[in-house]
Amino acid sequence: MHIIIIGGSFGGLTTAFDLRRLLPRGKHEITVISKERRFIFIPSLPWVAMGSKTLDDISFDLEKPLNTKGINFVNAAVTGIDAQKHKVTTDGETYAFDYLVIATGHRSANEAVPGLGPFDGPGHSLMSPPEAMEARETLAAFLADPGPMVIGCAPGASCVGPAYEFLFEVHHALKRRSLAHKVPITFVTPEPFLGHFGVGGFGKIRQYLEGELEERDVRYHTSAAVSKITDNSVELVDGKVFASQYSLIIPPLAGIKPVAKAKCLANPKGFIPVDANYRHQDFDNIYAVGVAVAMPPVEELPVPVNFPKTGHMTEQMAKIAARNIAADIQGGEKVSHELMVECIMDMGDKGAHIFADPVRPPRNKTAFSTGRRWLMAKRFFSNYYLWKMKRGATRSPKWVW
Ligand SMILES: Cc1cc2nc3c(=O)[nH]c(=O)nc-3n(C[C@H](O)[C@H](O)[C@H](O)COP(=O)(O)OP(=O)(O)OC[C@H]3O[C@@H](n4cnc5c(N)ncnc54)[C@H](O)[C@@H]3O)c2cc1C
């Protein structure tokens, strides 16, 4: 059997390493195809934007760790997927698969709001390495000549956590430089309340975040629908206009174009519909994990906020998919599991730890706590994750069946 995995990030790597452990080397071939030749620890992109880490600090080359484990690596961009003929086309060669795992993440749907950027408009973003690098360069110039700033998310965003992290990190940097008085910050979010995060909030996080923003003199607007970003303003649908010399607005996401345009593979947004086993609803030999998967929002809201698919959730999906592909091939019981979530948010001078099981309410357990120790833990975890992933160690002590 030949299993092709598209994507070399949280979803693709976890699936590849787990499958290699589950399927004998001589009998089954596993190939990872990724257009990016490095694994990049995406949750550290806000640190890249703030200038405290480089892309090299938060990444490693994929080829050696994969080859060492007996997994082929192809550094190429997939341009087409033929689900019916079991073929993947790249900008180089075409590959035939018996099983396919799609872990291609997102594209930023910047067409949703005029001015979303940085490469389509004046707004800034953090959603990919090139965008974080652009934010880093322009932020340094902004700090030399500061003014009003708007940070937040566009309607339909799902990855709202990085907007909060950027807000807290920027405010911390301004305070350290005694520049906070020169930068009135406005936070705009489609969430119905602060800390909703597209999952209905976590315990008392709403009250906590309101207090933290008020303490920092940050004006915030919830259920805010950003309608336009210009060089010097951010506009809302209700007519409010905020002056802004630096606008970082997280966009809504969509599936990547080769997946979106493949026949019968994806929904209109380009995300892939899967069952509880992360198998495609119509193709038995195609699985999808991570941000590429279609997941409904937890609730209807006045301004839409979509369901976040975090790195931690992506790993869980990948582990489930790997187990089920191995069960398809070798026989055995299929698995499925409710997703849980655990995250640490950098708040500049401290961190916030968030845990919810399951992620969709009602839940069995929700935990939220803050402190400097969580900032230390976040810094440690990013390095630890790179170290363990390079060695193919995907087993998390909290996630073992
Ligand atoms: C700024 C930011 C901060 C975040 N912070 C956190 C956090 O603190 N905690 C947390 O749990 N999650 C966090 N997340 C979410 C987390 O990063 C994602 O859930 C995770 O990256 C999803 O992994 P993935 O494998 O699905 O996709 P991605 O990480 O997006 O990777 C997609 C892969 O597909 C490849 N690919 C894409 N297109 C093609 C193509 N055409 N051909 C071949 N290969 C292709 C790419 O090269 C890449 O290897 C954050 C996200 C962002 C953007």
CSV table of C-alpha atoms and ligand atoms in Angstrom, one decimal:
chain,number,residue,atom,x,y,z
A,1,MET,CA,0.0,0.0,0.0
A,2,HIS,CA,1.1,3.6,-0.7
A,3,ILE,CA,-0.1,6.2,1.7
A,4,ILE,CA,0.4,9.8,0.7
A,5,ILE,CA,0.1,12.6,3.2
A,6,ILE,CA,-0.1,16.1,2.0
A,7,GLY,CA,1.3,18.7,4.5
A,8,GLY,CA,4.3,18.6,6.7
A,9,SER,CA,3.0,20.4,9.8
A,10,PHE,CA,1.1,19.3,12.9
A,11,GLY,CA,-1.4,17.2,11.0
A,12,GLY,CA,0.9,15.7,8.3
A,13,LEU,CA,3.8,14.9,10.5
A,14,THR,CA,1.8,13.4,13.4
A,15,THR,CA,-0.1,11.2,10.9
A,16,ALA,CA,3.1,10.1,9.2
A,17,PHE,CA,5.1,9.2,12.3
A,18,ASP,CA,2.1,7.4,13.9
A,19,LEU,CA,1.4,5.5,10.7
A,20,ARG,CA,5.0,4.4,10.4
A,21,ARG,CA,4.8,3.0,13.9
A,22,LEU,CA,1.6,1.2,13.1
A,23,LEU,CA,2.5,-0.2,9.6
A,24,PRO,CA,5.5,-2.5,8.9
A,25,ARG,CA,8.2,-0.7,6.9
A,26,GLY,CA,8.9,-3.2,4.1
A,27,LYS,CA,5.2,-3.7,3.3
A,28,HIS,CA,3.7,-0.2,3.2
A,29,GLU,CA,5.2,3.0,1.7
A,30,ILE,CA,4.5,6.4,3.3
A,31,THR,CA,5.2,9.6,1.5
A,32,VAL,CA,4.8,13.2,2.8
A,33,ILE,CA,4.4,15.9,0.2
A,34,SER,CA,4.8,19.4,1.5
A,35,LYS,CA,5.4,22.7,-0.4
A,36,GLU,CA,7.3,24.0,2.7
A,37,ARG,CA,10.4,22.0,3.3
A,38,ARG,CA,10.5,22.9,7.0
A,39,PHE,CA,8.3,22.1,9.9
A,40,ILE,CA,7.4,25.5,11.4
A,41,PHE,CA,6.0,25.8,14.9
A,42,ILE,CA,3.2,28.1,13.8
A,43,PRO,CA,2.0,29.0,17.3
A,44,SER,CA,5.3,30.9,17.7
A,45,LEU,CA,4.6,33.3,14.8
A,46,PRO,CA,3.5,36.1,17.1
A,47,TRP,CA,7.1,36.0,18.6
A,48,VAL,CA,8.5,36.2,15.0
A,49,ALA,CA,6.3,39.3,14.4
A,50,MET,CA,7.5,40.8,17.7
A,51,GLY,CA,11.1,40.2,16.7
A,52,SER,CA,11.9,37.9,19.6
A,53,LYS,CA,12.3,34.8,17.5
A,54,THR,CA,13.4,34.1,13.9
A,55,LEU,CA,11.8,31.6,11.6
A,56,ASP,CA,14.9,29.5,11.9
A,57,ASP,CA,14.5,29.4,15.7
A,58,ILE,CA,11.0,27.9,15.4
A,59,SER,CA,11.5,25.3,12.6
A,60,PHE,CA,13.5,22.3,11.3
A,61,ASP,CA,14.1,20.7,7.9
A,62,LEU,CA,11.7,17.8,7.3
A,63,GLU,CA,13.7,15.5,5.1
A,64,LYS,CA,16.2,13.9,7.5
A,65,PRO,CA,13.7,13.2,10.4
A,66,LEU,CA,11.2,11.7,7.9
A,67,ASN,CA,13.8,9.6,5.9
A,68,THR,CA,15.4,8.3,9.2
A,69,LYS,CA,12.0,6.8,10.1
A,70,GLY,CA,11.5,5.3,6.6
A,71,ILE,CA,9.1,7.9,5.3
A,72,ASN,CA,9.6,9.5,1.8
A,73,PHE,CA,9.7,13.2,1.6
A,74,VAL,CA,8.7,15.2,-1.5
A,75,ASN,CA,9.2,19.0,-1.4
A,76,ALA,CA,6.6,20.1,-3.9
A,77,ALA,CA,3.4,22.0,-4.1
A,78,VAL,CA,0.3,19.9,-4.8
A,79,THR,CA,-1.6,21.4,-7.7
A,80,GLY,CA,-4.4,18.9,-8.1
A,81,ILE,CA,-6.1,15.9,-6.4
A,82,ASP,CA,-8.0,13.3,-8.4
A,83,ALA,CA,-10.1,11.5,-5.7
A,84,GLN,CA,-11.7,9.2,-8.2
A,85,LYS,CA,-8.4,8.1,-10.0
A,86,HIS,CA,-6.4,8.1,-6.7
A,87,LYS,CA,-3.8,10.5,-8.0
A,88,VAL,CA,-2.0,13.6,-6.6
A,89,THR,CA,-0.4,16.0,-9.1
A,90,THR,CA,2.4,18.4,-8.0
A,91,ASP,CA,4.4,21.1,-9.7
A,92,GLY,CA,6.9,18.3,-10.3
A,93,GLU,CA,5.5,14.7,-10.7
A,94,THR,CA,2.2,12.9,-10.3
A,95,TYR,CA,1.8,10.3,-7.6
A,96,ALA,CA,-0.6,7.4,-7.2
A,97,PHE,CA,-2.0,6.6,-3.7
A,98,ASP,CA,-4.0,3.8,-2.1
A,99,TYR,CA,-4.7,6.1,0.9
A,100,LEU,CA,-4.5,9.8,1.0
A,101,VAL,CA,-4.4,12.1,4.1
A,102,ILE,CA,-5.0,15.8,3.5
A,103,ALA,CA,-3.4,18.0,6.1
A,104,THR,CA,-2.9,21.2,4.1
A,105,GLY,CA,-4.1,23.8,6.6
A,106,HIS,CA,-5.7,27.0,5.4
A,107,ARG,CA,-5.4,29.9,3.0
A,108,SER,CA,-6.3,33.4,4.3
A,109,ALA,CA,-9.7,34.3,2.7
A,110,ASN,CA,-8.6,38.0,2.3
A,111,GLU,CA,-11.3,38.5,-0.3
A,112,ALA,CA,-13.9,38.6,2.6
A,113,VAL,CA,-13.1,42.2,3.7
A,114,PRO,CA,-11.5,44.9,1.5
A,115,GLY,CA,-8.1,45.8,2.9
A,116,LEU,CA,-7.2,42.6,4.6
A,117,GLY,CA,-3.5,42.1,4.1
A,118,PRO,CA,-0.6,42.2,4.0
A,119,PHE,CA,-0.3,41.1,0.4
A,120,ASP,CA,-3.8,42.0,-0.7
A,121,GLY,CA,-4.3,45.2,1.2
A,122,PRO,CA,-3.0,47.6,3.9
A,123,GLY,CA,-3.9,45.3,6.9
A,124,HIS,CA,-1.3,43.1,8.6
A,125,SER,CA,-1.7,39.5,9.7
A,126,LEU,CA,0.1,36.6,11.4
A,127,MET,CA,-1.5,33.6,9.8
A,128,SER,CA,1.6,32.4,7.9
A,129,PRO,CA,5.4,32.8,8.1
A,130,PRO,CA,5.6,35.4,5.3
A,131,GLU,CA,2.8,37.4,6.9
A,132,ALA,CA,4.5,37.3,10.3
A,133,MET,CA,7.8,38.4,8.7
A,134,GLU,CA,5.9,41.3,7.1
A,135,ALA,CA,4.3,42.2,10.4
A,136,ARG,CA,7.8,42.2,12.1
A,137,GLU,CA,9.3,44.6,9.6
A,138,THR,CA,6.3,47.0,9.5
A,139,LEU,CA,5.9,46.9,13.3
A,140,ALA,CA,9.5,47.9,13.8
A,141,ALA,CA,8.9,51.0,11.5
A,142,PHE,CA,5.6,51.7,13.4
A,143,LEU,CA,7.3,51.7,16.8
A,144,ALA,CA,9.8,54.3,15.4
A,145,ASP,CA,6.8,56.6,14.5
A,146,PRO,CA,3.9,55.4,16.6
A,147,GLY,CA,0.2,56.3,16.4
A,148,PRO,CA,-3.2,54.7,16.9
A,149,MET,CA,-3.5,51.0,16.4
A,150,VAL,CA,-6.4,48.6,15.7
A,151,ILE,CA,-6.0,44.9,16.5
A,152,GLY,CA,-8.6,42.2,16.0
A,153,CYS,CA,-10.4,39.8,13.8
A,154,ALA,CA,-12.7,39.9,10.7
A,155,PRO,CA,-16.1,38.4,10.7
A,156,GLY,CA,-16.0,34.6,10.3
A,157,ALA,CA,-12.5,34.4,11.8
A,158,SER,CA,-11.7,31.1,13.6
A,159,CYS,CA,-8.2,31.6,14.8
A,160,VAL,CA,-8.8,34.5,17.2
A,161,GLY,CA,-6.3,33.6,19.9
A,162,PRO,CA,-3.3,35.1,18.0
A,163,ALA,CA,-5.1,38.5,17.9
A,164,TYR,CA,-5.2,38.5,21.7
A,165,GLU,CA,-1.6,37.4,21.9
A,166,PHE,CA,-0.5,40.1,19.6
A,167,LEU,CA,-2.5,42.7,21.5
A,168,PHE,CA,-0.9,41.8,24.9
A,169,GLU,CA,2.6,41.4,23.4
A,170,VAL,CA,2.5,44.8,21.6
A,171,HIS,CA,1.1,46.5,24.7
A,172,HIS,CA,3.9,45.0,26.8
A,173,ALA,CA,6.5,46.1,24.3
A,174,LEU,CA,5.0,49.7,24.2
A,175,LYS,CA,5.1,49.8,28.0
A,176,ARG,CA,8.7,48.7,28.2
A,177,ARG,CA,9.6,51.5,25.8
A,178,SER,CA,7.4,54.0,27.6
A,179,LEU,CA,5.4,54.5,24.4
A,180,ALA,CA,2.0,53.2,25.5
A,181,HIS,CA,0.7,56.8,25.9
A,182,LYS,CA,1.4,57.4,22.2
A,183,VAL,CA,-0.5,54.4,21.0
A,184,PRO,CA,-4.3,54.3,21.7
A,185,ILE,CA,-5.2,50.6,20.9
A,186,THR,CA,-8.7,49.5,19.8
A,187,PHE,CA,-9.5,45.8,19.9
A,188,VAL,CA,-12.3,44.7,17.5
A,189,THR,CA,-13.7,41.2,17.5
A,190,PRO,CA,-16.7,39.4,16.0
A,191,GLU,CA,-16.9,37.4,19.3
A,192,PRO,CA,-20.1,38.2,21.3
A,193,PHE,CA,-17.8,38.6,24.4
A,194,LEU,CA,-14.1,38.7,25.0
A,195,GLY,CA,-12.6,35.2,25.3
A,196,HIS,CA,-15.4,33.4,23.4
A,197,PHE,CA,-12.7,32.1,21.0
A,198,GLY,CA,-15.3,30.5,18.8
A,199,VAL,CA,-16.0,27.8,21.5
A,200,GLY,CA,-18.3,29.6,23.9
A,201,GLY,CA,-15.6,30.8,26.2
A,202,PHE,CA,-13.8,29.1,29.1
A,203,GLY,CA,-15.1,29.5,32.7
A,204,LYS,CA,-14.6,33.1,33.8
A,205,ILE,CA,-12.2,34.1,31.0
A,206,ARG,CA,-14.7,36.8,29.8
A,207,GLN,CA,-14.6,38.8,33.1
A,208,TYR,CA,-10.8,38.3,33.3
A,209,LEU,CA,-10.1,39.6,29.8
A,210,GLU,CA,-12.4,42.6,30.2
A,211,GLY,CA,-10.4,43.5,33.3
A,212,GLU,CA,-7.1,43.0,31.6
A,213,LEU,CA,-8.0,45.2,28.6
A,214,GLU,CA,-9.5,47.9,30.8
A,215,GLU,CA,-6.4,47.9,33.0
A,216,ARG,CA,-4.3,48.6,29.8
A,217,ASP,CA,-6.7,51.3,28.5
A,218,VAL,CA,-7.5,49.2,25.5
A,219,ARG,CA,-11.0,50.1,24.0
A,220,TYR,CA,-12.7,46.9,22.8
A,221,HIS,CA,-15.7,46.3,20.6
A,222,THR,CA,-17.4,42.8,20.6
A,223,SER,CA,-19.8,41.6,17.9
A,224,ALA,CA,-17.8,44.0,15.7
A,225,ALA,CA,-18.0,43.4,11.9
A,226,VAL,CA,-15.0,44.9,10.2
A,227,SER,CA,-16.0,46.0,6.8
A,228,LYS,CA,-13.0,47.9,5.4
A,229,ILE,CA,-9.3,48.5,6.3
A,230,THR,CA,-7.6,51.5,4.8
A,231,ASP,CA,-4.0,52.9,5.2
A,232,ASN,CA,-5.2,54.9,8.2
A,233,SER,CA,-8.5,53.5,9.4
A,234,VAL,CA,-10.6,50.4,10.3
A,235,GLU,CA,-14.3,50.6,9.5
A,236,LEU,CA,-17.2,48.6,10.9
A,237,VAL,CA,-20.5,47.7,9.3
A,238,ASP,CA,-22.4,49.8,11.8
A,239,GLY,CA,-20.6,52.9,10.6
A,240,LYS,CA,-17.9,53.2,13.3
A,241,VAL,CA,-14.5,54.3,12.0
A,242,PHE,CA,-11.3,54.0,14.1
A,243,ALA,CA,-8.1,55.8,13.1
A,244,SER,CA,-5.3,53.4,12.8
A,245,GLN,CA,-1.7,53.6,11.6
A,246,TYR,CA,-1.2,49.9,12.1
A,247,SER,CA,-4.1,47.5,11.7
A,248,LEU,CA,-3.5,43.8,12.4
A,249,ILE,CA,-6.8,42.0,11.5
A,250,ILE,CA,-7.0,38.2,11.5
A,251,PRO,CA,-8.9,37.0,8.4
A,252,PRO,CA,-11.5,34.2,8.0
A,253,LEU,CA,-9.9,31.1,6.6
A,254,ALA,CA,-10.7,28.8,3.7
A,255,GLY,CA,-9.2,25.6,2.3
A,256,ILE,CA,-6.3,25.8,-0.1
A,257,LYS,CA,-7.1,26.1,-3.8
A,258,PRO,CA,-6.1,22.7,-5.1
A,259,VAL,CA,-8.3,21.1,-2.4
A,260,ALA,CA,-11.2,23.5,-3.0
A,261,LYS,CA,-11.2,22.9,-6.8
A,262,ALA,CA,-10.8,19.1,-6.6
A,263,LYS,CA,-14.0,17.4,-7.8
A,264,CYS,CA,-16.4,16.4,-4.9
A,265,LEU,CA,-13.7,16.7,-2.3
A,266,ALA,CA,-14.5,19.9,-0.3
A,267,ASN,CA,-17.3,22.1,0.8
A,268,PRO,CA,-17.8,25.6,-0.8
A,269,LYS,CA,-15.2,27.1,1.6
A,270,GLY,CA,-12.7,24.5,0.5
A,271,PHE,CA,-12.8,22.5,3.8
A,272,ILE,CA,-13.1,18.7,3.8
A,273,PRO,CA,-16.2,17.0,5.2
A,274,VAL,CA,-15.2,14.0,7.4
A,275,ASP,CA,-16.9,11.5,9.6
A,276,ALA,CA,-16.0,10.8,13.3
A,277,ASN,CA,-13.0,8.7,12.1
A,278,TYR,CA,-11.7,11.7,10.1
A,279,ARG,CA,-12.4,9.8,6.9
A,280,HIS,CA,-13.9,11.7,3.9
A,281,GLN,CA,-17.7,11.4,3.9
A,282,ASP,CA,-17.7,10.1,0.3
A,283,PHE,CA,-14.2,8.6,-0.3
A,284,ASP,CA,-13.3,5.6,1.9
A,285,ASN,CA,-9.5,5.9,1.2
A,286,ILE,CA,-9.2,9.7,1.8
A,287,TYR,CA,-8.8,11.1,5.3
A,288,ALA,CA,-8.3,14.8,6.4
A,289,VAL,CA,-7.0,16.3,9.6
A,290,GLY,CA,-6.3,19.7,11.1
A,291,VAL,CA,-7.4,23.1,9.7
A,292,ALA,CA,-8.2,21.5,6.4
A,293,VAL,CA,-11.3,19.7,8.0
A,294,ALA,CA,-14.8,21.2,7.8
A,295,MET,CA,-16.2,21.8,11.3
A,296,PRO,CA,-19.4,23.6,12.2
A,297,PRO,CA,-19.4,26.6,14.5
A,298,VAL,CA,-20.5,25.9,18.1
A,299,GLU,CA,-23.4,28.3,17.9
A,300,GLU,CA,-25.1,30.9,15.6
A,301,LEU,CA,-23.9,34.4,16.5
A,302,PRO,CA,-24.9,37.9,15.4
A,303,VAL,CA,-21.4,38.2,13.7
A,304,PRO,CA,-20.0,34.8,12.8
A,305,VAL,CA,-17.1,33.3,14.6
A,306,ASN,CA,-15.9,29.9,13.3
A,307,PHE,CA,-14.7,26.9,15.2
A,308,PRO,CA,-10.9,27.1,15.9
A,309,LYS,CA,-8.8,24.1,14.9
A,310,THR,CA,-5.7,24.4,17.1
A,311,GLY,CA,-2.4,22.6,16.8
A,312,HIS,CA,-3.4,20.4,19.8
A,313,MET,CA,-6.7,19.5,18.2
A,314,THR,CA,-4.9,18.8,14.9
A,315,GLU,CA,-2.6,16.3,16.7
A,316,GLN,CA,-5.6,14.5,18.1
A,317,MET,CA,-7.3,14.3,14.7
A,318,ALA,CA,-4.0,13.0,13.2
A,319,LYS,CA,-3.7,10.3,15.8
A,320,ILE,CA,-7.3,9.2,15.3
A,321,ALA,CA,-6.8,9.1,11.4
A,322,ALA,CA,-3.6,7.2,11.6
A,323,ARG,CA,-5.2,4.5,13.8
A,324,ASN,CA,-8.1,4.2,11.5
A,325,ILE,CA,-6.0,3.9,8.3
A,326,ALA,CA,-4.0,1.2,10.0
A,327,ALA,CA,-7.3,-0.5,11.0
A,328,ASP,CA,-8.5,-0.3,7.4
A,329,ILE,CA,-5.3,-1.9,6.1
A,330,GLN,CA,-4.6,-4.5,8.7
A,331,GLY,CA,-8.0,-5.0,10.3
A,332,GLY,CA,-8.8,-4.0,13.9
A,333,GLU,CA,-11.1,-1.6,15.7
A,334,LYS,CA,-11.7,1.9,14.4
A,335,VAL,CA,-11.4,4.7,16.9
A,336,SER,CA,-13.0,8.1,17.4
A,337,HIS,CA,-12.8,10.6,20.2
A,338,GLU,CA,-14.2,14.0,21.2
A,339,LEU,CA,-11.6,16.7,20.8
A,340,MET,CA,-10.3,18.5,23.8
A,341,VAL,CA,-8.2,21.7,23.9
A,342,GLU,CA,-5.3,22.9,25.8
A,343,CYS,CA,-3.5,26.2,25.0
A,344,ILE,CA,-1.2,28.7,26.6
A,345,MET,CA,-1.7,32.4,25.6
A,346,ASP,CA,1.2,34.8,25.9
A,347,MET,CA,0.0,37.9,27.7
A,348,GLY,CA,3.3,39.8,27.5
A,349,ASP,CA,4.3,39.8,31.2
A,350,LYS,CA,2.5,36.5,32.0
A,351,GLY,CA,0.6,33.6,30.4
A,352,ALA,CA,-2.9,32.2,30.5
A,353,HIS,CA,-3.5,28.4,30.5
A,354,ILE,CA,-6.8,27.2,29.0
A,355,PHE,CA,-8.1,23.7,29.1
A,356,ALA,CA,-11.5,22.3,28.1
A,357,ASP,CA,-12.6,18.7,27.7
A,358,PRO,CA,-14.5,18.3,25.4
A,359,VAL,CA,-13.9,21.6,23.5
A,360,ARG,CA,-17.5,21.9,22.6
A,361,PRO,CA,-19.8,22.8,25.5
A,362,PRO,CA,-21.3,21.4,27.7
A,363,ARG,CA,-18.0,20.1,29.1
A,364,ASN,CA,-16.8,17.7,31.7
A,365,LYS,CA,-13.8,19.9,32.7
A,366,THR,CA,-12.9,23.5,32.1
A,367,ALA,CA,-9.8,25.1,33.6
A,368,PHE,CA,-8.3,28.6,33.3
A,369,SER,CA,-5.4,30.0,35.2
A,370,THR,CA,-2.8,32.7,34.7
A,371,GLY,CA,0.7,33.6,35.9
A,372,ARG,CA,4.3,34.1,34.9
A,373,ARG,CA,4.8,30.3,35.2
A,374,TRP,CA,2.6,29.8,32.1
A,375,LEU,CA,4.7,32.2,30.1
A,376,MET,CA,7.8,30.1,31.1
A,377,ALA,CA,5.8,27.0,30.2
A,378,LYS,CA,4.9,28.3,26.8
A,379,ARG,CA,8.5,29.2,26.0
A,380,PHE,CA,9.7,25.8,27.2
A,381,PHE,CA,7.0,23.9,25.3
A,382,SER,CA,7.8,25.5,21.9
A,383,ASN,CA,11.4,24.3,22.1
A,384,TYR,CA,10.5,20.9,23.5
A,385,TYR,CA,7.9,20.4,20.8
A,386,LEU,CA,10.5,21.0,18.0
A,387,TRP,CA,13.0,18.7,19.8
A,388,LYS,CA,10.5,15.8,20.1
A,389,MET,CA,8.9,16.2,16.7
A,390,LYS,CA,12.4,16.1,15.0
A,391,ARG,CA,12.7,12.6,16.6
A,392,GLY,CA,9.3,11.4,15.5
A,393,ALA,CA,8.1,11.4,19.1
A,394,THR,CA,4.4,12.2,18.6
A,395,ARG,CA,3.1,10.4,21.7
A,396,SER,CA,1.7,12.9,24.1
A,397,PRO,CA,1.5,11.7,27.7
A,398,LYS,CA,-2.0,13.2,27.9
A,399,TRP,CA,-3.2,11.5,24.8
A,400,VAL,CA,-2.4,7.8,24.9
A,401,TRP,CA,-5.0,5.1,24.1
B,1,LIG,C1,-0.4,32.9,14.7
B,1,LIG,C2,-1.0,31.5,15.1
B,1,LIG,C3,-0.9,31.2,16.4
B,1,LIG,C4,-1.4,29.9,16.9
B,1,LIG,N1,-1.3,29.6,18.2
B,1,LIG,C5,-1.7,28.3,18.6
B,1,LIG,C6,-1.4,27.9,19.9
B,1,LIG,O1,-0.9,28.7,20.8
B,1,LIG,N2,-1.8,26.6,20.2
B,1,LIG,C7,-2.4,25.8,19.3
B,1,LIG,O2,-2.7,24.6,19.7
B,1,LIG,N3,-2.6,26.2,18.0
B,1,LIG,C8,-2.3,27.4,17.6
B,1,LIG,N4,-2.5,27.8,16.4
B,1,LIG,C9,-3.1,26.9,15.4
B,1,LIG,C10,-2.1,25.9,14.8
B,1,LIG,O3,-1.0,26.6,14.3
B,1,LIG,C11,-2.8,25.1,13.7
B,1,LIG,O4,-3.9,24.4,14.3
B,1,LIG,C12,-1.9,24.1,13.1
B,1,LIG,O5,-0.8,24.8,12.4
B,1,LIG,C13,-2.7,23.3,12.0
B,1,LIG,O6,-1.9,22.3,11.5
B,1,LIG,P1,-2.2,21.7,10.1
B,1,LIG,O7,-1.2,20.6,9.9
B,1,LIG,O8,-3.6,21.4,10.0
B,1,LIG,O9,-1.9,22.9,9.0
B,1,LIG,P2,-0.7,23.9,8.8
B,1,LIG,O10,0.1,24.1,10.1
B,1,LIG,O11,-1.3,25.1,8.2
B,1,LIG,O12,0.2,23.2,7.7
B,1,LIG,C14,-0.2,23.0,6.4
B,1,LIG,C15,0.9,22.2,5.7
B,1,LIG,O13,0.4,21.9,4.4
B,1,LIG,C16,1.4,22.3,3.5
B,1,LIG,N5,0.8,22.7,2.2
B,1,LIG,C17,-0.1,23.7,2.1
B,1,LIG,N6,-0.5,23.8,0.8
B,1,LIG,C18,0.2,22.8,0.1
B,1,LIG,C19,0.2,22.4,-1.2
B,1,LIG,N7,-0.5,23.0,-2.2
B,1,LIG,N8,1.0,21.4,-1.5
B,1,LIG,C20,1.8,20.7,-0.6
B,1,LIG,N9,1.8,21.1,0.7
B,1,LIG,C21,1.0,22.1,1.0
B,1,LIG,C22,2.2,23.4,4.2
B,1,LIG,O14,3.5,23.5,3.6
B,1,LIG,C23,2.2,22.9,5.6
B,1,LIG,O15,3.3,21.9,5.8
B,1,LIG,C24,-2.0,29.1,15.9
B,1,LIG,C25,-2.1,29.5,14.6
B,1,LIG,C26,-1.6,30.7,14.2
B,1,LIG,C27,-1.7,31.1,12.7
